[in-house]
mmCIF file of C-alpha atoms in Angstrom:
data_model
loop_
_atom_site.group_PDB
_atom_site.id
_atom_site.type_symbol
_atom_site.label_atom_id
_atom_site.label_comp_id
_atom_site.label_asym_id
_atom_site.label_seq_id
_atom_site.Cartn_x
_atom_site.Cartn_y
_atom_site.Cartn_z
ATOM 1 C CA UNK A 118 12.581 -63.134 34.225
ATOM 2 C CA UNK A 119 11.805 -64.243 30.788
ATOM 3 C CA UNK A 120 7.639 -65.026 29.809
ATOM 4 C CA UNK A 121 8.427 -68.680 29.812
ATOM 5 C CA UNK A 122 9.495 -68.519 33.660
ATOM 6 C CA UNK A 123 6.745 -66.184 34.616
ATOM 7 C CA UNK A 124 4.088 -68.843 33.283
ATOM 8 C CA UNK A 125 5.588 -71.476 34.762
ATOM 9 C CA UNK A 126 5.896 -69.563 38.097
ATOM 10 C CA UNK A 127 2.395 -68.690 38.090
ATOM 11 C CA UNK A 128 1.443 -72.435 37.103
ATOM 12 C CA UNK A 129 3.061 -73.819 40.593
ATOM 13 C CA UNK A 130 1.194 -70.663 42.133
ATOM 14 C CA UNK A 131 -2.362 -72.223 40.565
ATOM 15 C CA UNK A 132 -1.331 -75.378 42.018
ATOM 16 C CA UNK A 133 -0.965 -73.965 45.051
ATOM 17 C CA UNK A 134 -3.781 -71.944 45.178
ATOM 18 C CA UNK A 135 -6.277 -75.315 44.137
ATOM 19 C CA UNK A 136 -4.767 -77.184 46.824
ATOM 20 C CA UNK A 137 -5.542 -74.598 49.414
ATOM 21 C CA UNK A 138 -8.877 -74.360 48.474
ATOM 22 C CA UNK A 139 -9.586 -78.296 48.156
ATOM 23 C CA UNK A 140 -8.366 -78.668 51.621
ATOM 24 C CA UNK A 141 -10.834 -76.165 53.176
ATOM 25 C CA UNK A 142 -14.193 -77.784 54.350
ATOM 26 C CA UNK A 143 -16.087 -76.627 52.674
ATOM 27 C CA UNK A 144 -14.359 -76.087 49.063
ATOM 28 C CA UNK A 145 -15.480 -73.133 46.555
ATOM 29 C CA UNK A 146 -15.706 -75.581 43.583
ATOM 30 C CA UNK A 147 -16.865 -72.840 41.093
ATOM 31 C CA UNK A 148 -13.231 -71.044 42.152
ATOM 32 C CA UNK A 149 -11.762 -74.641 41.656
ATOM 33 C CA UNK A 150 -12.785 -74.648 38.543
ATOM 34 C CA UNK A 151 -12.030 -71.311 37.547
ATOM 35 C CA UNK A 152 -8.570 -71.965 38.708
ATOM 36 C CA UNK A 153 -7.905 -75.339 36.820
ATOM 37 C CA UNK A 154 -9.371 -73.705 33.995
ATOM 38 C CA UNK A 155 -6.663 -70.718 33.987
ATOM 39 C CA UNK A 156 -3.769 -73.491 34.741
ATOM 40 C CA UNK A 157 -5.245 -75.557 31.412
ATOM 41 C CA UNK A 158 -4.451 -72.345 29.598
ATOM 42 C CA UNK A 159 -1.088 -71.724 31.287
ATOM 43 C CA UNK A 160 0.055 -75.307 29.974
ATOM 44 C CA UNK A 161 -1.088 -74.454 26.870
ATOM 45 C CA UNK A 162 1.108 -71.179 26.973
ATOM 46 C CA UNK A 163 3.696 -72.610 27.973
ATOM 47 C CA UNK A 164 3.812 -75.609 25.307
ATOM 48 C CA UNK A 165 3.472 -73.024 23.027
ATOM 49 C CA UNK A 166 6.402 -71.122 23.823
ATOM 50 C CA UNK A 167 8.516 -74.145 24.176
ATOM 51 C CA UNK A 168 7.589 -75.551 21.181
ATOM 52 C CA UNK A 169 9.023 -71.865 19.573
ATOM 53 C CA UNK A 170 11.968 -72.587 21.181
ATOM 54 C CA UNK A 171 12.857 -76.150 20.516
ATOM 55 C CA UNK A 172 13.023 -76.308 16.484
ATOM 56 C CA UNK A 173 11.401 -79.233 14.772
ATOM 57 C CA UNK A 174 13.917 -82.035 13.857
ATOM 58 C CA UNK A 175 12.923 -83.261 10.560
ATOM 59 C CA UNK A 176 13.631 -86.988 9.956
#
C-alpha cells in the first residue's frame, strides 16, 4: 500500500473515529479536537503528495 493510500485510509478512520465520539452523550470534545486536528494535517499530507504527483501544467 503506497503512503498516499495509507493517509487516506487513516483519514476515513479519523472520520470515523469523530463520529463515534460525537454520538456518545456525553462527547470528549478535547479528543474531538485532537482528532480533527490530526485529520487537518492528514489533508494537508495528502495534498501534498498529490500535488508531487500531478505536475504543474504551465499555460
Amino acid at each position: 500500500m503506497s503512503q498516499l493510500e495509507q493517509l487516506r485510509v487513516e483519514h476515513r478512520d479519523l472520520d470515523d473515529a469523530i463520529a463515534a465520539l460525537s454520538a456518545q452523550a456525553r462527547p470528549d470534545q478535547m479528543q474531538i479536537a485532537r482528532l480533527k486536528r490530526r485529520k487537518l494535517r492528514l489533508r494537508d499530507e495528502i495534498a501534498l503528495l498529490e500535488d508531487q504527483l500531478i505536475p504543474d501544467i504551465i499555460a
